[in-house]
Amino acid sequence: MTAGSTITQSATTSLGRAARELELRRGEFDLAVHLGCVRTLPDEGGGGRRVARAEIDRLRSEAGFPETLHERVKAVGTTEGAALMGMTTTRFTRLARLGLVVPVKFYLNRYRAIVWLYLAEELRQFAADEKHAPLMKGRTPEGLRGQLEEGVDLRPRNWRGRHLGFQLRQSEDPWARAAVVASLLDPAAVAEVAQDPYERAYLNRLRPDRASGAAPDSPAALIAERIMTADDPDEIGWLRADLRQTLSEAREDRPAPRPSVSSVPPMPATLRERPPAPARTTDTTDAPDAARSRRLLGWLRRRNADADLPTAP
C-alpha cells in the first residue's frame, strides 16, 4: 500500500461504518447514497466505495440530525403513502400506475407480491402542489381513466428509469456505465448492439448486482428479474440508443479485454516433433467373422465328403 492510499484510507471509512455513524439502517443508507444525500468516493485500493470522514462530519453537524436525514430517506408503502396524501389506497394506486408518483424501491413479500415504496418527502410535495388538486379528489380525468382501463402500469418502468440514474451517478468508468445500461435490457437486445462476444462478456462482468434477496432461479428471483428488465418498446428503443452511445464512449477509452495469443499454451514439443503415424490398412482375413466363415465352410465340406462314402452292409 502506498503512502497516498494510506492517507486516503485513513480519511475515509467503510460504507457499513458510515451507516452506523449516521444512525441509518443499511437499506436507508443505500437509499441515501442513491439519492445523493450521502456522497461516496471510489476506493483507490479497488475495494469498492467509501465515505469521506468530512462527509460524515458534515451530515452529523446539520440541524436536527439524525431526524432530518431519516426524513429525507423515509420510504413508505401504499397504505402509509395514501394516508400522507389524504386519499384512499385505491386512488393512490391509480396515481402510481399512471406514473404520477414514482416508486423509489421495491421488494417481494412472503406471498411473492410486489411491494412498491415511495419517498415520503416526494408524496408530501405532490399533495401540497395546487396544480395536483384535481387528482387528489373527485373523478379521475377522462384521459387518465382510459389509460387505466387499458391496463397501464408505469411503476416498473418508472422505477427502472430512476434506478438507472442512481447507478450511472455511481459509475465513473465508461465500460461500467455501458454495463449499467445493458443490465436493463434482455441478452438478445444487448447482442444486437454489442455484437462482439468479448464486449458482451465484459459488460456482463461489470453489470451491477441484481440481488433481490431470493435464491437464484427461484420464483421470487424470476419476478424481480422481470421487473428489472425493460419490456416496453419505447423504453427498449431509448435504452438501446443509450447503450450504443455509452459503448462508443467506452471503446474510445479502451477496447474490451480479450485473450492474447501469448496466453494460449504452446503445443508440447513431443507432439510437434512426433512423425505422423502410418496409415493402417484393414486385413479382412483376420476379422473374427471371416475366421468363423472359414471354419463353417470346412465343416460343410467334410460333412459332404463323409456323406459320399459307402456305408457298411
PDB file of C-alpha atoms in Angstrom:
ATOM      1  CA  MET A   1       0.000   0.000   0.000  1.00  0.00           C
ATOM      2  CA  THR A   2       1.411   3.355  -0.999  1.00  0.00           C
ATOM      3  CA  ALA A   3       1.592   6.427   1.231  1.00  0.00           C
ATOM      4  CA  GLY A   4      -1.119   8.092  -0.854  1.00  0.00           C
ATOM      5  CA  SER A   5      -3.525   5.192  -0.443  1.00  0.00           C
ATOM      6  CA  THR A   6      -2.791   5.079   3.292  1.00  0.00           C
ATOM      7  CA  ILE A   7      -3.827   8.707   3.604  1.00  0.00           C
ATOM      8  CA  THR A   8      -6.969   8.029   1.573  1.00  0.00           C
ATOM      9  CA  GLN A   9      -7.905   5.048   3.732  1.00  0.00           C
ATOM     10  CA  SER A  10      -7.424   6.989   6.957  1.00  0.00           C
ATOM     11  CA  ALA A  11      -9.507   9.912   5.633  1.00  0.00           C
ATOM     12  CA  THR A  12     -12.426   7.664   4.645  1.00  0.00           C
ATOM     13  CA  THR A  13     -14.493   4.909   6.214  1.00  0.00           C
ATOM     14  CA  SER A  14     -16.335   1.827   5.003  1.00  0.00           C
ATOM     15  CA  LEU A  15     -19.987   2.001   4.000  1.00  0.00           C
ATOM     16  CA  GLY A  16     -21.062  -0.140   6.941  1.00  0.00           C
ATOM     17  CA  ARG A  17     -19.323   2.039   9.488  1.00  0.00           C
ATOM     18  CA  ALA A  18     -20.614   5.201   7.826  1.00  0.00           C
ATOM     19  CA  ALA A  19     -24.180   3.872   8.120  1.00  0.00           C
ATOM     20  CA  ARG A  20     -23.706   3.237  11.841  1.00  0.00           C
ATOM     21  CA  GLU A  21     -22.222   6.682  12.457  1.00  0.00           C
ATOM     22  CA  LEU A  22     -25.098   8.303  10.562  1.00  0.00           C
ATOM     23  CA  GLU A  23     -27.594   6.201  12.550  1.00  0.00           C
ATOM     24  CA  LEU A  24     -29.131   4.692   9.419  1.00  0.00           C
ATOM     25  CA  ARG A  25     -30.148   1.127   8.741  1.00  0.00           C
ATOM     26  CA  ARG A  26     -28.286  -0.337   5.788  1.00  0.00           C
ATOM     27  CA  GLY A  27     -31.317  -0.079   3.475  1.00  0.00           C
ATOM     28  CA  GLU A  28     -31.782   3.559   4.464  1.00  0.00           C
ATOM     29  CA  PHE A  29     -28.090   4.229   3.943  1.00  0.00           C
ATOM     30  CA  ASP A  30     -28.104   2.658   0.461  1.00  0.00           C
ATOM     31  CA  LEU A  31     -31.089   4.801  -0.465  1.00  0.00           C
ATOM     32  CA  ALA A  32     -29.341   7.901   0.919  1.00  0.00           C
ATOM     33  CA  VAL A  33     -26.367   7.140  -1.335  1.00  0.00           C
ATOM     34  CA  HIS A  34     -28.626   6.631  -4.366  1.00  0.00           C
ATOM     35  CA  LEU A  35     -30.424   9.896  -3.695  1.00  0.00           C
ATOM     36  CA  GLY A  36     -27.162  11.789  -3.327  1.00  0.00           C
ATOM     37  CA  CYS A  37     -27.805  12.590   0.341  1.00  0.00           C
ATOM     38  CA  VAL A  38     -24.546  10.812   1.213  1.00  0.00           C
ATOM     39  CA  ARG A  39     -21.630  11.237  -1.188  1.00  0.00           C
ATOM     40  CA  THR A  40     -19.249   8.322  -1.653  1.00  0.00           C
ATOM     41  CA  LEU A  41     -15.774   8.009  -3.164  1.00  0.00           C
ATOM     42  CA  PRO A  42     -14.114   5.175  -5.093  1.00  0.00           C
ATOM     43  CA  ASP A  43     -11.615   3.201  -3.049  1.00  0.00           C
ATOM     44  CA  GLU A  44      -8.181   3.677  -4.610  1.00  0.00           C
ATOM     45  CA  GLY A  45      -7.288   0.198  -3.397  1.00  0.00           C
ATOM     46  CA  GLY A  46     -10.047  -1.321  -5.527  1.00  0.00           C
ATOM     47  CA  GLY A  47     -12.231  -2.330  -2.586  1.00  0.00           C
ATOM     48  CA  GLY A  48     -15.476  -0.680  -3.656  1.00  0.00           C
ATOM     49  CA  ARG A  49     -16.676   2.702  -2.449  1.00  0.00           C
ATOM     50  CA  ARG A  50     -16.072   4.556   0.794  1.00  0.00           C
ATOM     51  CA  VAL A  51     -17.312   7.655   2.592  1.00  0.00           C
ATOM     52  CA  ALA A  52     -15.059  10.563   3.472  1.00  0.00           C
ATOM     53  CA  ARG A  53     -14.794  11.448   7.144  1.00  0.00           C
ATOM     54  CA  ALA A  54     -15.560  15.048   6.170  1.00  0.00           C
ATOM     55  CA  GLU A  55     -18.867  13.915   4.614  1.00  0.00           C
ATOM     56  CA  ILE A  56     -19.911  12.163   7.815  1.00  0.00           C
ATOM     57  CA  ASP A  57     -18.959  15.219   9.890  1.00  0.00           C
ATOM     58  CA  ARG A  58     -20.980  17.454   7.538  1.00  0.00           C
ATOM     59  CA  LEU A  59     -24.122  15.378   7.896  1.00  0.00           C
ATOM     60  CA  ARG A  60     -23.797  14.959  11.640  1.00  0.00           C
ATOM     61  CA  SER A  61     -23.422  18.721  12.081  1.00  0.00           C
ATOM     62  CA  GLU A  62     -26.688  19.511  10.276  1.00  0.00           C
ATOM     63  CA  ALA A  63     -29.529  20.896  12.383  1.00  0.00           C
ATOM     64  CA  GLY A  64     -31.938  18.212  13.537  1.00  0.00           C
ATOM     65  CA  PHE A  65     -29.573  15.286  12.905  1.00  0.00           C
ATOM     66  CA  PRO A  66     -30.422  12.410  12.706  1.00  0.00           C
ATOM     67  CA  GLU A  67     -34.186  13.049  12.310  1.00  0.00           C
ATOM     68  CA  THR A  68     -33.793  15.306   9.272  1.00  0.00           C
ATOM     69  CA  LEU A  69     -31.659  12.731   7.495  1.00  0.00           C
ATOM     70  CA  HIS A  70     -34.146   9.978   8.333  1.00  0.00           C
ATOM     71  CA  GLU A  71     -36.996  12.025   6.850  1.00  0.00           C
ATOM     72  CA  ARG A  72     -35.109  12.545   3.592  1.00  0.00           C
ATOM     73  CA  VAL A  73     -34.727   8.805   3.056  1.00  0.00           C
ATOM     74  CA  LYS A  74     -38.019   7.620   4.547  1.00  0.00           C
ATOM     75  CA  ALA A  75     -39.775   5.264   2.126  1.00  0.00           C
ATOM     76  CA  VAL A  76     -43.421   4.259   2.605  1.00  0.00           C
ATOM     77  CA  GLY A  77     -45.775   1.765   1.040  1.00  0.00           C
ATOM     78  CA  THR A  78     -49.199   2.299  -0.491  1.00  0.00           C
ATOM     79  CA  THR A  79     -51.176   2.435   2.758  1.00  0.00           C
ATOM     80  CA  GLU A  80     -48.916   4.917   4.519  1.00  0.00           C
ATOM     81  CA  GLY A  81     -48.417   6.900   1.324  1.00  0.00           C
ATOM     82  CA  ALA A  82     -52.167   7.263   0.829  1.00  0.00           C
ATOM     83  CA  ALA A  83     -52.533   8.442   4.423  1.00  0.00           C
ATOM     84  CA  LEU A  84     -49.803  11.057   3.926  1.00  0.00           C
ATOM     85  CA  MET A  85     -51.623  12.423   0.875  1.00  0.00           C
ATOM     86  CA  GLY A  86     -55.082  12.229   2.441  1.00  0.00           C
ATOM     87  CA  MET A  87     -56.630   9.831  -0.058  1.00  0.00           C
ATOM     88  CA  THR A  88     -57.739   6.240  -0.367  1.00  0.00           C
ATOM     89  CA  THR A  89     -55.296   3.479  -1.239  1.00  0.00           C
ATOM     90  CA  THR A  90     -57.272   2.881  -4.455  1.00  0.00           C
ATOM     91  CA  ARG A  91     -56.741   6.448  -5.634  1.00  0.00           C
ATOM     92  CA  PHE A  92     -53.097   6.344  -4.616  1.00  0.00           C
ATOM     93  CA  THR A  93     -52.556   3.148  -6.612  1.00  0.00           C
ATOM     94  CA  ARG A  94     -54.149   4.780  -9.649  1.00  0.00           C
ATOM     95  CA  LEU A  95     -51.766   7.730  -9.409  1.00  0.00           C
ATOM     96  CA  ALA A  96     -48.822   5.335  -9.135  1.00  0.00           C
ATOM     97  CA  ARG A  97     -49.933   3.234 -12.109  1.00  0.00           C
ATOM     98  CA  LEU A  98     -50.268   6.413 -14.174  1.00  0.00           C
ATOM     99  CA  GLY A  99     -46.704   7.386 -13.253  1.00  0.00           C
ATOM    100  CA  LEU A 100     -47.730  10.496 -11.322  1.00  0.00           C
ATOM    101  CA  VAL A 101     -45.931   9.262  -8.211  1.00  0.00           C
ATOM    102  CA  VAL A 102     -42.740   7.290  -8.807  1.00  0.00           C
ATOM    103  CA  PRO A 103     -41.533   4.381  -6.645  1.00  0.00           C
ATOM    104  CA  VAL A 104     -38.047   4.581  -5.243  1.00  0.00           C
ATOM    105  CA  LYS A 105     -37.591   0.875  -4.462  1.00  0.00           C
ATOM    106  CA  PHE A 106     -39.478  -2.403  -4.241  1.00  0.00           C
ATOM    107  CA  TYR A 107     -39.376  -5.769  -2.551  1.00  0.00           C
ATOM    108  CA  LEU A 108     -41.286  -9.056  -2.697  1.00  0.00           C
ATOM    109  CA  ASN A 109     -43.271 -10.085   0.358  1.00  0.00           C
ATOM    110  CA  ARG A 110     -43.665 -13.659   1.561  1.00  0.00           C
ATOM    111  CA  TYR A 111     -46.526 -14.171  -0.901  1.00  0.00           C
ATOM    112  CA  ARG A 112     -44.242 -13.062  -3.788  1.00  0.00           C
ATOM    113  CA  ALA A 113     -46.334  -9.939  -4.279  1.00  0.00           C
ATOM    114  CA  ILE A 114     -44.512  -6.790  -5.372  1.00  0.00           C
ATOM    115  CA  VAL A 115     -44.474  -4.068  -2.721  1.00  0.00           C
ATOM    116  CA  TRP A 116     -43.605  -0.637  -4.099  1.00  0.00           C
ATOM    117  CA  LEU A 117     -42.105   2.021  -1.817  1.00  0.00           C
ATOM    118  CA  TYR A 118     -42.194   5.784  -2.330  1.00  0.00           C
ATOM    119  CA  LEU A 119     -40.293   8.673  -0.788  1.00  0.00           C
ATOM    120  CA  ALA A 120     -42.499  10.244   1.876  1.00  0.00           C
ATOM    121  CA  GLU A 121     -40.971  13.656   1.172  1.00  0.00           C
ATOM    122  CA  GLU A 122     -41.957  13.483  -2.519  1.00  0.00           C
ATOM    123  CA  LEU A 123     -45.517  12.452  -1.673  1.00  0.00           C
ATOM    124  CA  ARG A 124     -45.940  15.410   0.674  1.00  0.00           C
ATOM    125  CA  GLN A 125     -44.630  17.753  -2.016  1.00  0.00           C
ATOM    126  CA  PHE A 126     -47.045  16.282  -4.590  1.00  0.00           C
ATOM    127  CA  ALA A 127     -50.009  16.718  -2.264  1.00  0.00           C
ATOM    128  CA  ALA A 128     -49.020  20.312  -1.423  1.00  0.00           C
ATOM    129  CA  ASP A 129     -48.877  21.389  -5.083  1.00  0.00           C
ATOM    130  CA  GLU A 130     -52.145  23.147  -6.010  1.00  0.00           C
ATOM    131  CA  LYS A 131     -51.986  22.029  -9.639  1.00  0.00           C
ATOM    132  CA  HIS A 132     -52.480  18.455  -8.436  1.00  0.00           C
ATOM    133  CA  ALA A 133     -55.735  19.288  -6.659  1.00  0.00           C
ATOM    134  CA  PRO A 134     -57.972  17.782  -9.422  1.00  0.00           C
ATOM    135  CA  LEU A 135     -56.124  14.480  -8.972  1.00  0.00           C
ATOM    136  CA  MET A 136     -56.470  14.434  -5.204  1.00  0.00           C
ATOM    137  CA  LYS A 137     -60.286  14.449  -5.078  1.00  0.00           C
ATOM    138  CA  GLY A 138     -63.258  13.843  -7.276  1.00  0.00           C
ATOM    139  CA  ARG A 139     -63.468  11.920 -10.517  1.00  0.00           C
ATOM    140  CA  THR A 140     -60.309  10.933 -12.351  1.00  0.00           C
ATOM    141  CA  PRO A 141     -59.938  12.885 -15.639  1.00  0.00           C
ATOM    142  CA  GLU A 142     -61.310  11.007 -18.631  1.00  0.00           C
ATOM    143  CA  GLY A 143     -57.985  10.646 -20.433  1.00  0.00           C
ATOM    144  CA  LEU A 144     -56.358   9.109 -17.386  1.00  0.00           C
ATOM    145  CA  ARG A 145     -59.337   6.804 -16.832  1.00  0.00           C
ATOM    146  CA  GLY A 146     -58.915   5.495 -20.362  1.00  0.00           C
ATOM    147  CA  GLN A 147     -55.283   4.607 -19.683  1.00  0.00           C
ATOM    148  CA  LEU A 148     -56.233   2.761 -16.509  1.00  0.00           C
ATOM    149  CA  GLU A 149     -58.933   0.821 -18.352  1.00  0.00           C
ATOM    150  CA  GLU A 150     -56.301  -0.246 -20.892  1.00  0.00           C
ATOM    151  CA  GLY A 151     -54.239  -1.690 -18.036  1.00  0.00           C
ATOM    152  CA  VAL A 152     -51.402   0.847 -17.973  1.00  0.00           C
ATOM    153  CA  ASP A 153     -48.935   0.396 -15.114  1.00  0.00           C
ATOM    154  CA  LEU A 154     -45.858   2.612 -15.287  1.00  0.00           C
ATOM    155  CA  ARG A 155     -44.477   1.668 -11.882  1.00  0.00           C
ATOM    156  CA  PRO A 156     -41.880  -0.846 -13.155  1.00  0.00           C
ATOM    157  CA  ARG A 157     -40.745   1.418 -15.993  1.00  0.00           C
ATOM    158  CA  ASN A 158     -40.509   4.488 -13.758  1.00  0.00           C
ATOM    159  CA  TRP A 159     -38.579   2.523 -11.169  1.00  0.00           C
ATOM    160  CA  ARG A 160     -36.121   1.337 -13.848  1.00  0.00           C
ATOM    161  CA  GLY A 161     -35.591   4.894 -15.049  1.00  0.00           C
ATOM    162  CA  ARG A 162     -34.894   6.064 -11.533  1.00  0.00           C
ATOM    163  CA  HIS A 163     -32.659   3.090 -10.812  1.00  0.00           C
ATOM    164  CA  LEU A 164     -30.682   3.786 -13.992  1.00  0.00           C
ATOM    165  CA  GLY A 165     -29.991   7.313 -12.793  1.00  0.00           C
ATOM    166  CA  PHE A 166     -28.877   6.020  -9.396  1.00  0.00           C
ATOM    167  CA  GLN A 167     -26.420   3.566 -10.942  1.00  0.00           C
ATOM    168  CA  LEU A 168     -24.993   5.987 -13.502  1.00  0.00           C
ATOM    169  CA  ARG A 169     -24.221   8.531 -10.785  1.00  0.00           C
ATOM    170  CA  GLN A 170     -22.106   5.898  -9.056  1.00  0.00           C
ATOM    171  CA  SER A 171     -20.321   4.745 -12.232  1.00  0.00           C
ATOM    172  CA  GLU A 172     -17.306   6.718 -13.446  1.00  0.00           C
ATOM    173  CA  ASP A 173     -15.686   4.149 -15.731  1.00  0.00           C
ATOM    174  CA  PRO A 174     -17.053   4.255 -19.324  1.00  0.00           C
ATOM    175  CA  TRP A 175     -17.413   0.474 -19.558  1.00  0.00           C
ATOM    176  CA  ALA A 176     -19.153   0.333 -16.181  1.00  0.00           C
ATOM    177  CA  ARG A 177     -21.626   2.968 -17.381  1.00  0.00           C
ATOM    178  CA  ALA A 178     -22.338   0.927 -20.507  1.00  0.00           C
ATOM    179  CA  ALA A 179     -22.850  -2.150 -18.313  1.00  0.00           C
ATOM    180  CA  VAL A 180     -25.426  -0.250 -16.234  1.00  0.00           C
ATOM    181  CA  VAL A 181     -27.482   0.469 -19.349  1.00  0.00           C
ATOM    182  CA  ALA A 182     -27.071  -3.098 -20.637  1.00  0.00           C
ATOM    183  CA  SER A 183     -28.277  -4.507 -17.300  1.00  0.00           C
ATOM    184  CA  LEU A 184     -31.807  -3.238 -18.015  1.00  0.00           C
ATOM    185  CA  LEU A 185     -32.018  -4.982 -21.416  1.00  0.00           C
ATOM    186  CA  ASP A 186     -32.503  -8.659 -22.150  1.00  0.00           C
ATOM    187  CA  PRO A 187     -29.485 -10.536 -23.599  1.00  0.00           C
ATOM    188  CA  ALA A 188     -30.933 -10.582 -27.132  1.00  0.00           C
ATOM    189  CA  ALA A 189     -31.263  -6.786 -27.198  1.00  0.00           C
ATOM    190  CA  VAL A 190     -27.730  -6.371 -25.858  1.00  0.00           C
ATOM    191  CA  ALA A 191     -26.370  -8.761 -28.509  1.00  0.00           C
ATOM    192  CA  GLU A 192     -27.948  -6.681 -31.279  1.00  0.00           C
ATOM    193  CA  VAL A 193     -25.981  -3.636 -30.131  1.00  0.00           C
ATOM    194  CA  ALA A 194     -22.793  -5.284 -28.836  1.00  0.00           C
ATOM    195  CA  GLN A 195     -22.121  -7.904 -31.488  1.00  0.00           C
ATOM    196  CA  ASP A 196     -18.564  -8.598 -30.291  1.00  0.00           C
ATOM    197  CA  PRO A 197     -18.762 -11.549 -27.840  1.00  0.00           C
ATOM    198  CA  TYR A 198     -15.781 -10.198 -25.856  1.00  0.00           C
ATOM    199  CA  GLU A 199     -17.587  -6.886 -25.360  1.00  0.00           C
ATOM    200  CA  ARG A 200     -20.727  -8.686 -24.206  1.00  0.00           C
ATOM    201  CA  ALA A 201     -18.710 -10.771 -21.766  1.00  0.00           C
ATOM    202  CA  TYR A 202     -17.070  -7.620 -20.390  1.00  0.00           C
ATOM    203  CA  LEU A 203     -20.428  -5.866 -19.987  1.00  0.00           C
ATOM    204  CA  ASN A 204     -21.817  -8.898 -18.195  1.00  0.00           C
ATOM    205  CA  ARG A 205     -18.842  -8.964 -15.847  1.00  0.00           C
ATOM    206  CA  LEU A 206     -19.289  -5.287 -14.949  1.00  0.00           C
ATOM    207  CA  ARG A 207     -23.073  -5.238 -14.658  1.00  0.00           C
ATOM    208  CA  PRO A 208     -24.433  -4.082 -11.295  1.00  0.00           C
ATOM    209  CA  ASP A 209     -25.558  -6.662  -8.812  1.00  0.00           C
ATOM    210  CA  ARG A 210     -29.193  -7.580  -9.311  1.00  0.00           C
ATOM    211  CA  ALA A 211     -29.555  -9.161  -5.899  1.00  0.00           C
ATOM    212  CA  SER A 212     -33.215  -9.486  -4.980  1.00  0.00           C
ATOM    213  CA  GLY A 213     -32.819 -11.277  -1.672  1.00  0.00           C
ATOM    214  CA  ALA A 214     -34.005 -14.520  -3.256  1.00  0.00           C
ATOM    215  CA  ALA A 215     -32.172 -17.663  -4.293  1.00  0.00           C
ATOM    216  CA  PRO A 216     -31.043 -17.663  -7.949  1.00  0.00           C
ATOM    217  CA  ASP A 217     -33.630 -19.076 -10.374  1.00  0.00           C
ATOM    218  CA  SER A 218     -36.269 -19.141  -7.629  1.00  0.00           C
ATOM    219  CA  PRO A 219     -39.778 -17.853  -8.459  1.00  0.00           C
ATOM    220  CA  ALA A 220     -39.108 -14.683  -6.442  1.00  0.00           C
ATOM    221  CA  ALA A 221     -35.826 -14.072  -8.273  1.00  0.00           C
ATOM    222  CA  LEU A 222     -37.552 -14.523 -11.640  1.00  0.00           C
ATOM    223  CA  ILE A 223     -40.212 -11.968 -10.686  1.00  0.00           C
ATOM    224  CA  ALA A 224     -37.540  -9.480  -9.646  1.00  0.00           C
ATOM    225  CA  GLU A 225     -35.648 -10.146 -12.887  1.00  0.00           C
ATOM    226  CA  ARG A 226     -38.777  -9.355 -14.874  1.00  0.00           C
ATOM    227  CA  ILE A 227     -39.182  -6.028 -13.078  1.00  0.00           C
ATOM    228  CA  MET A 228     -35.532  -5.167 -13.718  1.00  0.00           C
ATOM    229  CA  THR A 229     -35.743  -5.839 -17.472  1.00  0.00           C
ATOM    230  CA  ALA A 230     -37.265  -3.326 -19.892  1.00  0.00           C
ATOM    231  CA  ASP A 231     -40.358  -4.616 -21.692  1.00  0.00           C
ATOM    232  CA  ASP A 232     -41.936  -1.511 -23.219  1.00  0.00           C
ATOM    233  CA  PRO A 233     -40.964  -0.993 -26.899  1.00  0.00           C
ATOM    234  CA  ASP A 234     -40.297   2.732 -26.422  1.00  0.00           C
ATOM    235  CA  GLU A 235     -38.203   2.078 -23.331  1.00  0.00           C
ATOM    236  CA  ILE A 236     -36.218  -0.652 -25.089  1.00  0.00           C
ATOM    237  CA  GLY A 237     -35.630   1.695 -28.017  1.00  0.00           C
ATOM    238  CA  TRP A 238     -34.091   4.510 -26.000  1.00  0.00           C
ATOM    239  CA  LEU A 239     -32.108   2.087 -23.837  1.00  0.00           C
ATOM    240  CA  ARG A 240     -30.599   0.553 -26.989  1.00  0.00           C
ATOM    241  CA  ALA A 241     -29.754   4.025 -28.287  1.00  0.00           C
ATOM    242  CA  ASP A 242     -28.193   4.877 -24.930  1.00  0.00           C
ATOM    243  CA  LEU A 243     -26.205   1.629 -24.996  1.00  0.00           C
ATOM    244  CA  ARG A 244     -24.828   2.461 -28.465  1.00  0.00           C
ATOM    245  CA  GLN A 245     -23.694   5.849 -27.200  1.00  0.00           C
ATOM    246  CA  THR A 246     -22.116   4.578 -23.981  1.00  0.00           C
ATOM    247  CA  LEU A 247     -20.448   1.701 -25.869  1.00  0.00           C
ATOM    248  CA  SER A 248     -18.955   4.178 -28.351  1.00  0.00           C
ATOM    249  CA  GLU A 249     -17.541   6.206 -25.470  1.00  0.00           C
ATOM    250  CA  ALA A 250     -16.198   3.069 -23.787  1.00  0.00           C
ATOM    251  CA  ARG A 251     -14.460   1.875 -26.979  1.00  0.00           C
ATOM    252  CA  GLU A 252     -12.761   5.260 -27.323  1.00  0.00           C
ATOM    253  CA  ASP A 253     -11.458   4.896 -23.779  1.00  0.00           C
ATOM    254  CA  ARG A 254     -10.108   1.354 -24.252  1.00  0.00           C
ATOM    255  CA  PRO A 255     -11.032  -1.880 -26.026  1.00  0.00           C
ATOM    256  CA  ALA A 256     -12.740  -4.697 -24.187  1.00  0.00           C
ATOM    257  CA  PRO A 257     -10.220  -7.238 -22.847  1.00  0.00           C
ATOM    258  CA  ARG A 258      -9.719 -10.369 -24.871  1.00  0.00           C
ATOM    259  CA  PRO A 259      -7.276 -13.290 -24.589  1.00  0.00           C
ATOM    260  CA  SER A 260      -3.901 -12.638 -26.222  1.00  0.00           C
ATOM    261  CA  VAL A 261      -2.070 -15.123 -28.427  1.00  0.00           C
ATOM    262  CA  SER A 262       0.692 -15.377 -25.838  1.00  0.00           C
ATOM    263  CA  SER A 263      -1.833 -16.562 -23.244  1.00  0.00           C
ATOM    264  CA  VAL A 264      -2.608 -19.699 -25.293  1.00  0.00           C
ATOM    265  CA  PRO A 265      -0.262 -22.514 -24.143  1.00  0.00           C
ATOM    266  CA  PRO A 266       2.026 -23.819 -26.926  1.00  0.00           C
ATOM    267  CA  MET A 267       1.821 -27.378 -28.198  1.00  0.00           C
ATOM    268  CA  PRO A 268       4.259 -29.685 -26.327  1.00  0.00           C
ATOM    269  CA  ALA A 269       7.498 -30.300 -28.215  1.00  0.00           C
ATOM    270  CA  THR A 270       6.967 -34.063 -28.096  1.00  0.00           C
ATOM    271  CA  LEU A 271       3.760 -33.630 -30.093  1.00  0.00           C
ATOM    272  CA  ARG A 272       5.271 -31.138 -32.528  1.00  0.00           C
ATOM    273  CA  GLU A 273       8.238 -33.437 -33.361  1.00  0.00           C
ATOM    274  CA  ARG A 274       6.365 -36.729 -33.465  1.00  0.00           C
ATOM    275  CA  PRO A 275       6.100 -38.012 -37.090  1.00  0.00           C
ATOM    276  CA  PRO A 276       2.652 -38.775 -38.381  1.00  0.00           C
ATOM    277  CA  ALA A 277       1.528 -42.338 -37.781  1.00  0.00           C
ATOM    278  CA  PRO A 278       1.376 -44.502 -40.935  1.00  0.00           C
ATOM    279  CA  ALA A 279      -1.996 -45.224 -42.347  1.00  0.00           C
ATOM    280  CA  ARG A 280      -3.365 -48.524 -41.096  1.00  0.00           C
ATOM    281  CA  THR A 281      -4.892 -50.988 -43.509  1.00  0.00           C
ATOM    282  CA  THR A 282      -7.573 -53.371 -42.522  1.00  0.00           C
ATOM    283  CA  ASP A 283      -6.879 -57.065 -43.199  1.00  0.00           C
ATOM    284  CA  THR A 284     -10.269 -58.652 -43.544  1.00  0.00           C
ATOM    285  CA  THR A 285      -8.766 -62.138 -43.312  1.00  0.00           C
ATOM    286  CA  ASP A 286      -8.044 -61.539 -39.628  1.00  0.00           C
ATOM    287  CA  ALA A 287     -11.549 -60.454 -38.805  1.00  0.00           C
ATOM    288  CA  PRO A 288     -13.425 -62.760 -36.408  1.00  0.00           C
ATOM    289  CA  ASP A 289     -16.366 -63.093 -38.805  1.00  0.00           C
ATOM    290  CA  ALA A 290     -14.086 -64.243 -41.622  1.00  0.00           C
ATOM    291  CA  ALA A 291     -12.450 -66.860 -39.392  1.00  0.00           C
ATOM    292  CA  ARG A 292     -15.814 -68.243 -38.356  1.00  0.00           C
ATOM    293  CA  SER A 293     -16.876 -68.393 -42.026  1.00  0.00           C
ATOM    294  CA  ARG A 294     -13.784 -70.411 -42.949  1.00  0.00           C
ATOM    295  CA  ARG A 295     -14.403 -72.915 -40.164  1.00  0.00           C
ATOM    296  CA  LEU A 296     -18.043 -73.306 -41.184  1.00  0.00           C
ATOM    297  CA  LEU A 297     -17.152 -73.910 -44.851  1.00  0.00           C
ATOM    298  CA  GLY A 298     -14.531 -76.519 -43.833  1.00  0.00           C
ATOM    299  CA  TRP A 299     -17.050 -78.372 -41.672  1.00  0.00           C
ATOM    300  CA  LEU A 300     -19.601 -78.410 -44.500  1.00  0.00           C
ATOM    301  CA  ARG A 301     -17.017 -79.807 -46.942  1.00  0.00           C
ATOM    302  CA  ARG A 302     -16.029 -82.625 -44.559  1.00  0.00           C
ATOM    303  CA  ARG A 303     -19.690 -83.452 -43.936  1.00  0.00           C
ATOM    304  CA  ASN A 304     -20.427 -83.683 -47.668  1.00  0.00           C
ATOM    305  CA  ALA A 305     -17.360 -85.851 -48.209  1.00  0.00           C
ATOM    306  CA  ASP A 306     -18.390 -88.226 -45.471  1.00  0.00           C
ATOM    307  CA  ALA A 307     -21.877 -88.456 -46.967  1.00  0.00           C
ATOM    308  CA  ASP A 308     -20.400 -89.719 -50.305  1.00  0.00           C
ATOM    309  CA  LEU A 309     -18.561 -92.633 -48.667  1.00  0.00           C
ATOM    310  CA  PRO A 310     -20.166 -96.106 -49.000  1.00  0.00           C
ATOM    311  CA  THR A 311     -21.807 -97.481 -45.872  1.00  0.00           C
ATOM    312  CA  ALA A 312     -21.013-100.961 -44.448  1.00  0.00           C
ATOM    313  CA  PRO A 313     -23.501-103.748 -45.278  1.00  0.00           C
TER     314      PRO A 313
END
